[in-house]
Short mmCIF file of C-alpha atoms and ligand atoms in Angstrom, two decimals:
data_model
loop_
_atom_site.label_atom_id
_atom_site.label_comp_id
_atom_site.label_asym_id
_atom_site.label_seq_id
_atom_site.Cartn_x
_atom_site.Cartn_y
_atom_site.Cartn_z
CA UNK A 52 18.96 -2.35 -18.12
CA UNK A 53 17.33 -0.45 -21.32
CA UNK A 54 18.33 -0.67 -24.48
CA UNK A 55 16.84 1.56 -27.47
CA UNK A 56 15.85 -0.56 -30.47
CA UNK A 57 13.96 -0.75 -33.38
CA UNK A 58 10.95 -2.58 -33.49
CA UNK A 59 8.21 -3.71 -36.00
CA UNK A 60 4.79 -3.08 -34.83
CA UNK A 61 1.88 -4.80 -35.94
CA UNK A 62 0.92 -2.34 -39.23
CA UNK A 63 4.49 -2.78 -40.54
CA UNK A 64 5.73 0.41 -39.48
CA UNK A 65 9.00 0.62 -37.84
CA UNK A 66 9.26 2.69 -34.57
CA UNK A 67 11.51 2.85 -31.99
CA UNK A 68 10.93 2.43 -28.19
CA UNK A 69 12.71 1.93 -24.72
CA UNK A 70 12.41 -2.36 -24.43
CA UNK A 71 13.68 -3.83 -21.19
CA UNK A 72 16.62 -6.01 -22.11
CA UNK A 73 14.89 -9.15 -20.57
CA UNK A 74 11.62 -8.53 -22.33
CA UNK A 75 13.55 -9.39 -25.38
CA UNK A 76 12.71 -12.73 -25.46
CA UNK A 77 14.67 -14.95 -28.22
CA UNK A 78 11.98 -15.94 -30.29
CA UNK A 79 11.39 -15.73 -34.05
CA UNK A 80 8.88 -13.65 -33.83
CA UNK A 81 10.12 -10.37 -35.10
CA UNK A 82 7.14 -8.82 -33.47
CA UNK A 83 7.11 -6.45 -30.36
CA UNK A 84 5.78 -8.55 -28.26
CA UNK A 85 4.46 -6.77 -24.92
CA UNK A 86 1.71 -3.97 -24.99
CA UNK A 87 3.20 -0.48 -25.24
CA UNK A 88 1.23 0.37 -21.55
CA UNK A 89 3.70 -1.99 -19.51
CA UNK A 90 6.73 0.08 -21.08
CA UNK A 91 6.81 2.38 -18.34
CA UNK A 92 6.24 -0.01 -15.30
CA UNK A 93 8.51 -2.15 -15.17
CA UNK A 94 10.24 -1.80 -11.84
CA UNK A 95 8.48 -4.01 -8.82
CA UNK A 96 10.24 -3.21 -5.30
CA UNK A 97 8.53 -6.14 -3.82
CA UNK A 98 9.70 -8.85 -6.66
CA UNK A 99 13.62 -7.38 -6.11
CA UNK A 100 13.24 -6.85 -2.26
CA UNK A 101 11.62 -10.00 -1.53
CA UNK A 102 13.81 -12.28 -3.69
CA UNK A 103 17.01 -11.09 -1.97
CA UNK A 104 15.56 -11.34 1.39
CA UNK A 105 14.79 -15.25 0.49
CA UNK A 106 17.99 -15.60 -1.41
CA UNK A 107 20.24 -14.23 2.16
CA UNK A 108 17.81 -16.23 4.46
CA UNK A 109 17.37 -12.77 6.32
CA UNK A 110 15.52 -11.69 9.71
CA UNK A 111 13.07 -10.05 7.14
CA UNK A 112 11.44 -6.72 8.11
CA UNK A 113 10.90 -5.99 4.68
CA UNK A 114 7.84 -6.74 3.15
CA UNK A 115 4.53 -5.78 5.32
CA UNK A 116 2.94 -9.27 6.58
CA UNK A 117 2.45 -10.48 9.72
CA UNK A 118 4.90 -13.63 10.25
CA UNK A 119 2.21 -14.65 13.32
CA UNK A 120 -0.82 -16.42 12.95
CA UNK A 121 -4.31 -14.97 12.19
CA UNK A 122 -6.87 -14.78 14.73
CA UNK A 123 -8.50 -18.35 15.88
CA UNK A 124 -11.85 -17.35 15.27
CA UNK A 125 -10.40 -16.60 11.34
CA UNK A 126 -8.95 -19.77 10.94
CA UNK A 127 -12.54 -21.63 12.51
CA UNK A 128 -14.44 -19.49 9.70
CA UNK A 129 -12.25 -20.87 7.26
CA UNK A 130 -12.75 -24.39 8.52
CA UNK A 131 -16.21 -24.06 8.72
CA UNK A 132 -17.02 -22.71 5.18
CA UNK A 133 -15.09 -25.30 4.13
CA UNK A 134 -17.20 -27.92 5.22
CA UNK A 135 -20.23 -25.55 4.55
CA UNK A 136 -21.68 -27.73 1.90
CA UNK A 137 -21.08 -27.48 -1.81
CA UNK A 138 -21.97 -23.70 -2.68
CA UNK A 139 -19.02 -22.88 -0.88
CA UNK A 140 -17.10 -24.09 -3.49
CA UNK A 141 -19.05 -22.78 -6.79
CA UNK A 142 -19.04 -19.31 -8.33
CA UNK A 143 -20.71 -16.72 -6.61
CA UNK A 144 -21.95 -13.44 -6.98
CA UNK A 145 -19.67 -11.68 -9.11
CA UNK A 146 -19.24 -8.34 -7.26
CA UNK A 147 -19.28 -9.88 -3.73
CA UNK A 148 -20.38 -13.17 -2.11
CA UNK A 149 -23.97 -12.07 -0.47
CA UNK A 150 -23.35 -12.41 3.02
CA UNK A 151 -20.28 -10.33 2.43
CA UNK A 152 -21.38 -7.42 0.64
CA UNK A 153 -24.23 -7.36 3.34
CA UNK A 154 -22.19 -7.31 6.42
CA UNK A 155 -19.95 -4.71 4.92
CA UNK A 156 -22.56 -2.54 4.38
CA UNK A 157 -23.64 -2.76 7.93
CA UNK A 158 -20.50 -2.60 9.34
CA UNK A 159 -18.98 0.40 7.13
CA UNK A 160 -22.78 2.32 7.27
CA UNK A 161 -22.38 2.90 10.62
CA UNK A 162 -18.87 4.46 10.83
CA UNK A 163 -20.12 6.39 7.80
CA UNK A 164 -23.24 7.03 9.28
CA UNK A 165 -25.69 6.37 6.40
CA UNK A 166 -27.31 3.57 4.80
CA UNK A 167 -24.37 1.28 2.19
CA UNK A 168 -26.31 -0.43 -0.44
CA UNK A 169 -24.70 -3.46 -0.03
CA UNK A 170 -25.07 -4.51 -3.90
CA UNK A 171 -24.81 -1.18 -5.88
CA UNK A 172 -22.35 0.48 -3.41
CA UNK A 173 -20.23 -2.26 -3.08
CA UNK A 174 -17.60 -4.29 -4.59
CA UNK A 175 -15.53 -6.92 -3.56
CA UNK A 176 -11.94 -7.73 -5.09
CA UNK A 177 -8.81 -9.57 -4.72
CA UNK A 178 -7.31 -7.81 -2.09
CA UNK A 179 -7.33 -3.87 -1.60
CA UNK A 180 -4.86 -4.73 -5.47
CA UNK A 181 -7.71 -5.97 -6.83
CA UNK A 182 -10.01 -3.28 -5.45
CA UNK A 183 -7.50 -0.40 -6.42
CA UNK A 184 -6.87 -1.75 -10.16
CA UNK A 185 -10.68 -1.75 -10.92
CA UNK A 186 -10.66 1.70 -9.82
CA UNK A 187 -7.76 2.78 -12.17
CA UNK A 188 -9.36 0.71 -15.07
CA UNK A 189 -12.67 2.26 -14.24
CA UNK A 190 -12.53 5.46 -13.59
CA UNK A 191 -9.13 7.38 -15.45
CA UNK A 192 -9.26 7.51 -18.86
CA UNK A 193 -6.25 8.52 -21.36
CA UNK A 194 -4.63 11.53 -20.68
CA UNK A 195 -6.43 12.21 -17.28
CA UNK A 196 -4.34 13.43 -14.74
CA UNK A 197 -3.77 11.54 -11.25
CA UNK A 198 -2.26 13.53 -8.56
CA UNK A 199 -0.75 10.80 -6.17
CA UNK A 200 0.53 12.47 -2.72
CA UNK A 201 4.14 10.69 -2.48
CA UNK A 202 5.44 8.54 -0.96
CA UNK A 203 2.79 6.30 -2.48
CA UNK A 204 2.51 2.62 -2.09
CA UNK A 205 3.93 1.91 -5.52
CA UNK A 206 0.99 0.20 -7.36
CA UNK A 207 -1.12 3.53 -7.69
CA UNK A 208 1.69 5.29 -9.93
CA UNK A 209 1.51 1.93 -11.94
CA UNK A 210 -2.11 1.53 -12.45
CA UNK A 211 -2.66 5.14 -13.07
CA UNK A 212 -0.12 4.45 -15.84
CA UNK A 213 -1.94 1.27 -17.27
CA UNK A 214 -4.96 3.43 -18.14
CA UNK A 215 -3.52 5.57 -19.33
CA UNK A 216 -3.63 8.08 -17.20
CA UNK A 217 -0.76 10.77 -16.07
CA UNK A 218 0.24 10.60 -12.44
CA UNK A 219 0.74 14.26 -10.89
CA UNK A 220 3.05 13.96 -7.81
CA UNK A 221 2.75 16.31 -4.82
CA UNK A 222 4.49 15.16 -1.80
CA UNK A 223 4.43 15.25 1.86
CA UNK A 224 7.31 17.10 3.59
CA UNK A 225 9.24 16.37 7.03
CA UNK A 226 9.11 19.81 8.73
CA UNK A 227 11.43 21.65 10.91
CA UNK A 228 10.80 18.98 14.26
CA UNK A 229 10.02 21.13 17.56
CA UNK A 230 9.89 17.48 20.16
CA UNK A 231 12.40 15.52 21.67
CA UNK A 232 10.80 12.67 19.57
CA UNK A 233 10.49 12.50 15.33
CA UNK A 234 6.83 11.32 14.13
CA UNK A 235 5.21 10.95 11.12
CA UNK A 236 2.75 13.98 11.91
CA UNK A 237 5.40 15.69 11.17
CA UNK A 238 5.08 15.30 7.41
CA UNK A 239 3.08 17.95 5.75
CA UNK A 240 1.76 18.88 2.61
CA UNK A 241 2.38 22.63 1.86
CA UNK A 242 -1.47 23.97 0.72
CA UNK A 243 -0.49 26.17 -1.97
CA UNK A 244 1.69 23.13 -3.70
CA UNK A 245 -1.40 20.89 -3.43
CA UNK A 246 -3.61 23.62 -5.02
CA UNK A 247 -1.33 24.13 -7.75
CA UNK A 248 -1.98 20.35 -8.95
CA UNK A 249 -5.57 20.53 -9.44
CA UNK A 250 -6.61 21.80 -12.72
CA UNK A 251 -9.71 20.61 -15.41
CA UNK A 252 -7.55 17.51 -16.41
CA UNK A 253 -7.83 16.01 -13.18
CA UNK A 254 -9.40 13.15 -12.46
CA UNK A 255 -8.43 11.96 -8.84
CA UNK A 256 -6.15 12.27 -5.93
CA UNK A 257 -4.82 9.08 -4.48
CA UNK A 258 -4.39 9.25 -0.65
CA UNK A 259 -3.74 6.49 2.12
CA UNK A 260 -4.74 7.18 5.00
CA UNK A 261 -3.00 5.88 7.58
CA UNK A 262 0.07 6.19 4.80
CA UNK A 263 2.46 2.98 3.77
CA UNK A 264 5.61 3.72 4.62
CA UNK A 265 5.61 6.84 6.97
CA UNK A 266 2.66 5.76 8.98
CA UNK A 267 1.08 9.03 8.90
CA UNK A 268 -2.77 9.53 9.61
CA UNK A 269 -4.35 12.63 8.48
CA UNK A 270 -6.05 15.16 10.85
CA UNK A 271 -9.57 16.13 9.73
CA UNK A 272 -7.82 19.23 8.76
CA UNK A 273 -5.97 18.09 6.41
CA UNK A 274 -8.32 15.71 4.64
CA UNK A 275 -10.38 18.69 4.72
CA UNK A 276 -7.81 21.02 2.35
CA UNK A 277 -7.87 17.86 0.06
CA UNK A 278 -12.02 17.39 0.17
CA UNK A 279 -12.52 20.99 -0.21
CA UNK A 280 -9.71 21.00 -3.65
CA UNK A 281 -11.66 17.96 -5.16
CA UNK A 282 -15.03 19.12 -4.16
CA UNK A 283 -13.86 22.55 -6.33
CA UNK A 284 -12.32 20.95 -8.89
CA UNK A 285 -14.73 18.52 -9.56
CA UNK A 286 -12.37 15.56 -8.53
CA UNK A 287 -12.86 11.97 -7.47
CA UNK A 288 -10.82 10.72 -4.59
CA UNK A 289 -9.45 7.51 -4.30
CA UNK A 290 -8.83 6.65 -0.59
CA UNK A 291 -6.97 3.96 0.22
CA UNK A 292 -7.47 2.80 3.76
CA UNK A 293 -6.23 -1.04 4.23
CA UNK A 294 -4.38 0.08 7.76
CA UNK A 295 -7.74 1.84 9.05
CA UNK A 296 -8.14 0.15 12.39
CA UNK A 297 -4.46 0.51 13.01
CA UNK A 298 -3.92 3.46 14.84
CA UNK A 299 -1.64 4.57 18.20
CA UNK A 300 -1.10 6.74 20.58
CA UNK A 301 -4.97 8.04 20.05
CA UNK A 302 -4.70 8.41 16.49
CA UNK A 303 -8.08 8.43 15.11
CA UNK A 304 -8.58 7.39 11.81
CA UNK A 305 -10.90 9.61 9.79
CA UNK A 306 -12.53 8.24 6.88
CA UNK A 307 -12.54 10.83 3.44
CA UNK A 308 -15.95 9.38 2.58
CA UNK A 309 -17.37 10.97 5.48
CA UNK A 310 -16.49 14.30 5.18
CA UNK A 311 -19.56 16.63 4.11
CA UNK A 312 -19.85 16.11 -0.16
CA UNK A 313 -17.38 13.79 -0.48
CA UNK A 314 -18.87 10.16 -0.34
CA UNK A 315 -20.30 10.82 -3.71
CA UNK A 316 -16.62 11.76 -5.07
CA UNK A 317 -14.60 8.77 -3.05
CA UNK A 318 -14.09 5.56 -3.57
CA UNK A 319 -12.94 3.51 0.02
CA UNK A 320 -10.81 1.00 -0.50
CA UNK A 321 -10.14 -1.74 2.35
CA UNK A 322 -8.51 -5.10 2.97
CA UNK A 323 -9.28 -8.33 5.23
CA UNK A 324 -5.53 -9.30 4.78
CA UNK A 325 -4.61 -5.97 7.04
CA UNK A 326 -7.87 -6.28 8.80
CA UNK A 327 -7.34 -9.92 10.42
CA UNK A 328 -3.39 -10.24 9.99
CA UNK A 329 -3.85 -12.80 6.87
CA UNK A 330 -2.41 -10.76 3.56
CA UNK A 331 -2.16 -14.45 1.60
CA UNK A 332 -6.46 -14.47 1.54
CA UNK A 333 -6.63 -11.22 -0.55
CA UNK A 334 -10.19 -10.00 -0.32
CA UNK A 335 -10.23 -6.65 -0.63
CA UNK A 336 -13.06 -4.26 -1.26
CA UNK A 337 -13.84 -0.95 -2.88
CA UNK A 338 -17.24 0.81 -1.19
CA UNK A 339 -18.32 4.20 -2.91
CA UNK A 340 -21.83 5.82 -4.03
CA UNK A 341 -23.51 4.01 -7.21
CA UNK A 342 -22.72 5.89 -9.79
CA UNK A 343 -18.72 5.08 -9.37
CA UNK A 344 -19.16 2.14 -8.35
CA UNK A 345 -20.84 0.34 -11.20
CA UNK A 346 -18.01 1.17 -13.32
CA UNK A 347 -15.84 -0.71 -11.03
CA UNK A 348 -18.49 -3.79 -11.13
CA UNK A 349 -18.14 -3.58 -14.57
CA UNK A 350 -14.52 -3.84 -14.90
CA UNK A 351 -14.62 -6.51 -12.23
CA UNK A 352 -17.14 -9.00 -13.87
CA UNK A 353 -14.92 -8.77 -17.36
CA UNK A 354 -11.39 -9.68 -15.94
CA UNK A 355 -11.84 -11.42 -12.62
CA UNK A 356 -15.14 -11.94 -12.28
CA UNK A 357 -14.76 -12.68 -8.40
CA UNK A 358 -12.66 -13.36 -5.54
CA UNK A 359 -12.63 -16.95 -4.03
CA UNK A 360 -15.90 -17.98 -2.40
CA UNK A 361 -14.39 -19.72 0.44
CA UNK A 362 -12.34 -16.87 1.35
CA UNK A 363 -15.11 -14.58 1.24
CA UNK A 364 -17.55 -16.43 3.19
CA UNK A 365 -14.32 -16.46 6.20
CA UNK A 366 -14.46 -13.06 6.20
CA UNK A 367 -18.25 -12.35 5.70
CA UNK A 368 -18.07 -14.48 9.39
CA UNK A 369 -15.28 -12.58 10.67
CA UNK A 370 -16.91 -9.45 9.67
CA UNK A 371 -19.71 -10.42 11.57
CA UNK A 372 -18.03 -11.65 14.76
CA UNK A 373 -16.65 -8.03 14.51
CA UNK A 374 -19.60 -6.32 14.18
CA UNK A 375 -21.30 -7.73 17.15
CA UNK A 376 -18.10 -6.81 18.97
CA UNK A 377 -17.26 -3.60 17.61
CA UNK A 378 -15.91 -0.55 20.41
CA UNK A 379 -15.08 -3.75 22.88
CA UNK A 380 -11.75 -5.09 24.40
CA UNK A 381 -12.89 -8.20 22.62
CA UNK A 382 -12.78 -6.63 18.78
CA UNK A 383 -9.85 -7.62 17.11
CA UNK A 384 -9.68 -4.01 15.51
CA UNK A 385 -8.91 -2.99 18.82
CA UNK A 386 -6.63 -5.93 20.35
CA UNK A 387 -4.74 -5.78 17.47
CA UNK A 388 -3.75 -2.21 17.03
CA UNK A 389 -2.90 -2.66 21.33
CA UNK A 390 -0.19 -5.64 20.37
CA UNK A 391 1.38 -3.66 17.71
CA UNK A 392 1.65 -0.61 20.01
CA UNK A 393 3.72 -2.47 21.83
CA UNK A 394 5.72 -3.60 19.10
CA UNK A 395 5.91 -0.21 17.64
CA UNK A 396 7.84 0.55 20.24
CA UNK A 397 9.79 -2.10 20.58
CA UNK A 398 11.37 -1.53 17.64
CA UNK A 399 12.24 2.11 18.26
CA UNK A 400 13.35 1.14 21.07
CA UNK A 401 16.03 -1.08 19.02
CA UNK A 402 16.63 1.77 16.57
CA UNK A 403 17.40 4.67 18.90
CA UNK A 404 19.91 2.17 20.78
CA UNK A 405 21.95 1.89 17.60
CA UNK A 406 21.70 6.16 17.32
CA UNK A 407 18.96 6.14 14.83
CA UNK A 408 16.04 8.33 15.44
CA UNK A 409 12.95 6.98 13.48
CA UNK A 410 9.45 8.83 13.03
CA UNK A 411 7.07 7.30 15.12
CA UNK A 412 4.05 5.99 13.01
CA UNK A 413 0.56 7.22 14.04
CA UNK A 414 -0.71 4.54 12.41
CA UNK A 415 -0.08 0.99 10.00
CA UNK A 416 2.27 -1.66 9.99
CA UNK A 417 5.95 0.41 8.93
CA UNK A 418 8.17 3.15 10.69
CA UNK A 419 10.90 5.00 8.55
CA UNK A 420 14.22 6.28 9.83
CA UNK A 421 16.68 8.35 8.17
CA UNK A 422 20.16 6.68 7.51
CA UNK A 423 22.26 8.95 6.45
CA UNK A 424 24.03 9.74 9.98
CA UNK A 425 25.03 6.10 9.36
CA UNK A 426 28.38 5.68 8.10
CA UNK A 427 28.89 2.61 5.57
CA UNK A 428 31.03 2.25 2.74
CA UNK A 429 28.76 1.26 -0.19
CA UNK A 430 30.69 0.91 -2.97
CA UNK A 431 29.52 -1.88 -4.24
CA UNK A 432 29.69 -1.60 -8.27
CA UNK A 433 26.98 -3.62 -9.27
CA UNK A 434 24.85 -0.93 -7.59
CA UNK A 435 26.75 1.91 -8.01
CA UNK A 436 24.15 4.00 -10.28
CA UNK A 437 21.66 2.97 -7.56
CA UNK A 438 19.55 5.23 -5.38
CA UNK A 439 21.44 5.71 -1.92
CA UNK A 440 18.79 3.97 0.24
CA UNK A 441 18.52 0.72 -2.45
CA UNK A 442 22.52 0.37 -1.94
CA UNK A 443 22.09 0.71 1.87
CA UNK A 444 19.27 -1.80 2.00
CA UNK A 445 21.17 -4.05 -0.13
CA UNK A 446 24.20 -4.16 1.86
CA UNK A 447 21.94 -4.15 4.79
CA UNK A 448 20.75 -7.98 3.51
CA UNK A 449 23.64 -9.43 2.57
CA UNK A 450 26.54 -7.91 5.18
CA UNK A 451 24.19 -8.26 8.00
CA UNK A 452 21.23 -10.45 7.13
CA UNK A 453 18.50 -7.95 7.82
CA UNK A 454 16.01 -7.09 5.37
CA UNK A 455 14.07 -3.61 5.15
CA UNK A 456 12.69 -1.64 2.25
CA UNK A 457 14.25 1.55 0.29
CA UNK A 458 11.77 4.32 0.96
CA UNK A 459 12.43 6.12 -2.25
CA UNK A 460 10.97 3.09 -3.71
CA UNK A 461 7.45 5.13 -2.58
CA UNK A 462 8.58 8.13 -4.47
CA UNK A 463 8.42 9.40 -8.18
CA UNK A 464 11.99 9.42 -10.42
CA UNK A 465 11.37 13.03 -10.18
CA UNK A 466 11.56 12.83 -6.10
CA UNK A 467 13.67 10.03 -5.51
CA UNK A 468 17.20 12.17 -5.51
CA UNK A 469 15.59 13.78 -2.35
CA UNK A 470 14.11 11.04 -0.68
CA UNK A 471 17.24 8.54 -0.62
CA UNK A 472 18.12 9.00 2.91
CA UNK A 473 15.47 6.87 4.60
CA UNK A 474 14.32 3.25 4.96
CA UNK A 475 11.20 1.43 6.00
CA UNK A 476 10.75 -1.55 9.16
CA UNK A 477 7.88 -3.56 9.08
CA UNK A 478 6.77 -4.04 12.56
CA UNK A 479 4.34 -5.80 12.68
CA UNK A 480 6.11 -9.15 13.51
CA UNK A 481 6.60 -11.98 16.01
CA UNK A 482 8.63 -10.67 18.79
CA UNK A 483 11.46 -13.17 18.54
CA UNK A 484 11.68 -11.96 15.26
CA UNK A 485 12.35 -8.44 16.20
CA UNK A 486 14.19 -9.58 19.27
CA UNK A 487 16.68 -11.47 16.62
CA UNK A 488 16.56 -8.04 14.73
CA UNK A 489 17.53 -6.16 17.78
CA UNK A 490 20.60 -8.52 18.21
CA UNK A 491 21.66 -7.83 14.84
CA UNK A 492 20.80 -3.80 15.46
CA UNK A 493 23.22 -4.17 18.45
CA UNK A 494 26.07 -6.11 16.79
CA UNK A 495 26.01 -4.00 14.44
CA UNK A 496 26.60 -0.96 16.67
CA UNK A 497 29.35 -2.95 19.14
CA UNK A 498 31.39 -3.75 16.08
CA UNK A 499 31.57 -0.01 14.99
N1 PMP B 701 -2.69 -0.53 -0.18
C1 PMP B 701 -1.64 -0.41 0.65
C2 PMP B 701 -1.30 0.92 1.21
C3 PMP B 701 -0.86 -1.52 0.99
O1 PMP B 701 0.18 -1.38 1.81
C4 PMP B 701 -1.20 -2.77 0.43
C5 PMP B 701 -0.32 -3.95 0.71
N2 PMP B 701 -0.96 -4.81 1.47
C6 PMP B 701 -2.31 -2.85 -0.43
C7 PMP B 701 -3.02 -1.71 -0.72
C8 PMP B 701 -2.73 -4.15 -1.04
O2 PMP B 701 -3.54 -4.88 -0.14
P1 PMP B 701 -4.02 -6.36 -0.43
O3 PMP B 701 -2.97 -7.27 0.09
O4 PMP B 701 -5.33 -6.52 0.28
O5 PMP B 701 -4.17 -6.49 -1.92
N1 LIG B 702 1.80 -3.81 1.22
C1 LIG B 702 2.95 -4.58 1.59
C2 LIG B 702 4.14 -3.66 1.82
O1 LIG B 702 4.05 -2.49 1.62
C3 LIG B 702 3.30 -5.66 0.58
C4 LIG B 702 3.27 -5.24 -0.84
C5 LIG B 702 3.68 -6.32 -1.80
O2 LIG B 702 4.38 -7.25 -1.45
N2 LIG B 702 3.26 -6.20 -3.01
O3 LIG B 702 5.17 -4.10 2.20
#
């Protein structure tokens, strides 16, 4: 896919670099033409995976989004903003529509237990993405190190890399499993490896919390180890929390910001797209003391300047609706988490039944099971060089017409020899949808 050649930069001095053969685009400009910063993120999981679940027309539990509809009460904020008059569809306040940032503040000050400035401690973004990239932008400057606890959702390893920043992998482990059943509890990090990644050159940690693809949500303990290593080290901590009201089993989320010192050091990053099962809105939001967080305003107000008003002023309802609600049977951040319990289940239900034995999630939208007891001949030679899991999920779409994602996608080149063995199911889908995924599960397993 690379090729090495020699190109002319803009001082006339010829250097030579790793160029993507499709970013040489036949022009007669002799020029490079991308920014140096994009050489080393090229890869997108989500652009390949999604385009061949499309292309095979599959039963897609691949790509995390809900394939039911948002909440009614969503949907009437939407209507209702639209037809709010004409502000509603003007500019607003660059780092958060008003009513917004306001009922955030309420609504996150009281599971932090402290008072949120809603317009100095506050931003909103385009989705948790948008949120997450100011951060980067913000907040790691060249040559500062990143340590990102793997597997990652993908994005962090690419926008530490965009400023310029070096990402520092430490990863959770599966450990030696005691109960009949696999969970992801069961992945650890080891305390003296996470130590050993902290030094003066870095910046932040990346965690999320409940954790995209394994589902795992860290005990107070072990946020704890990680507060008390940035707290030492001088550290900020990013702390990505989109799937926060999506716990099971009695999971209970913990957020890092509340732990004692560490909302001055942590920047919370959320999304309505998880929140109210509508990923397509993207308004996102970063929340995190003052002196962080104007930093992020600042890189906010000189690239995207804000997030639609419309969309904002939906959520800003929603929000509130919540709010008045919150701790009741009524709260969708509790009736939602209590459908996908069900689903959760559901599906490993479906996966045990073809011999599989995935790690229950504590928390999120995914589960991850290991596929190497699976015997499939993937010798396909247009994937050959391919990690193990990419081939399986590949054959996986077009053989049998089920999408799912590689998990070694979440993991560094350095880690991805070891991680190859596993792949992700989104869950959080219409039940005839996993229903039709169970048939193909079963098939599958009747053919063999
Ligand atoms: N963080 C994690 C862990 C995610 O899984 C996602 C994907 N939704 C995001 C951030 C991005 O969220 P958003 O769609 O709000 O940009
Ligand atoms: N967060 C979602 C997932 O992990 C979607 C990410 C994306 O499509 N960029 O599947």
């Amino acid at each position: 896919m690379f090729r090495r050649v020699v190109v002319l930069n803009g001082a006339a001095v010829w250097k030579s670099a790793l160029i993507p053969t499709h970013w040489q685009d036949k022009t007669n400009m002799s020029r490079q033409l991308h920014a140096r910063r994009l050489e080393k993120v090229e890869e997108n999981v989500w652009l390949e995976f999604t385009k061949l679940a499309a292309e095979y027309k599959v039963v897609n539990l691949g790509q995390g989004f809900p394939d039911f509809s948002p909440p009614c009460f969503l949907l009437e904020s939407l209507c209702n903003a639209i037809k709010g008059g004409p502000s509603m569809h003007q500019y607003t306040r660059a780092f958060g529509h008003p009513r917004l940032v306001k009922i955030l503040a309420k609504f996150f000050g009281r599971i932090l237990a402290r008072e949120i400035d809603p317009m100095q401690e506050i931003l909103v973004s385009v989705g948790a993405y948008g949120a997450l990239f100011c951060a980067f932008q913000a907040l790691v400057d060249e040559g500062d190190e990143v340590i990102i606890v793997e597997p990652f959702f993908d994005c962090y390893e690419s926008m530490a890399l965009m400023a310029g920043g070096k990402p520092v992998y430490v990863s959770l482990k599966p450990r030696k499993v005691t109960g009949p059943t696999l969970s992801s509890a069961d992945w650890v990090l080891c305390p003296e490896e996470l130590a050993s990644k902290f030094n003066s050159r870095t910046k932040a940690i990346v965690i999320n919390n409940p954790n995209n693809p394994l589902g795992k949500v860290f005990q107070r303990e072990e946020l704890q180890m990680i507060a008390d290593l940035c707290i030492k080290h001088d550290v900020i901590c990013f702390s990505d929390e989109v799937y926060e009201w999506l716990t099971y089993d009695g999971a209970k989320h913990i957020k890092t910001a509340s732990l004692p010192g560490m909302w001055e050091r942590t920047i919370s990053v959320g999304s309505a797209g998880k929140s109210f099962s509508a990923t397509g809105w993207k308004v996102g939001w970063a929340i995190g003391p003052g002196h962080l967080l104007k930093h992020l305003q600042n890189v906010h107000q000189n690239s995207l300047y804000h997030c639609p008003t419309l969309n904002q002023e939906a959520v800003a309802v929603a929000f509130e609706r919540e709010s008045e609600l919150f701790g009741t049977d009524e709260s969708y951040f509790k009736q939602l988490p209590t459908q996908l319990q069900v689903k959760r289940l559901k599906l490993a239900e479906s996966l045990r039944s073809v011999g599989l034995q995935p790690f229950l999630p504590e928390g999120g939208y995914f589960m991850i099971t290991d596929i190497s007891s699976l015997k499939v001949d993937l010798n396909d030679p247009s994937s050959k060089n391919e990690p193990y899991d990419y081939r399986f999920v590949k054959w996986l779409i077009k053989e049998k017409r089920l999408g799912t994602i590689p998990v070694s996608a979440f993991y560094s080149h350095e880690s991805r020899a070891d991680f190859q063995n596993y792949i992700r199911f989104c869950f959080v889908k219409d039940d005839s949808t996993l229903k039709a995924a169970e048939d193909i599960l079963r098939q599958w397993k009747d053919q063999k």
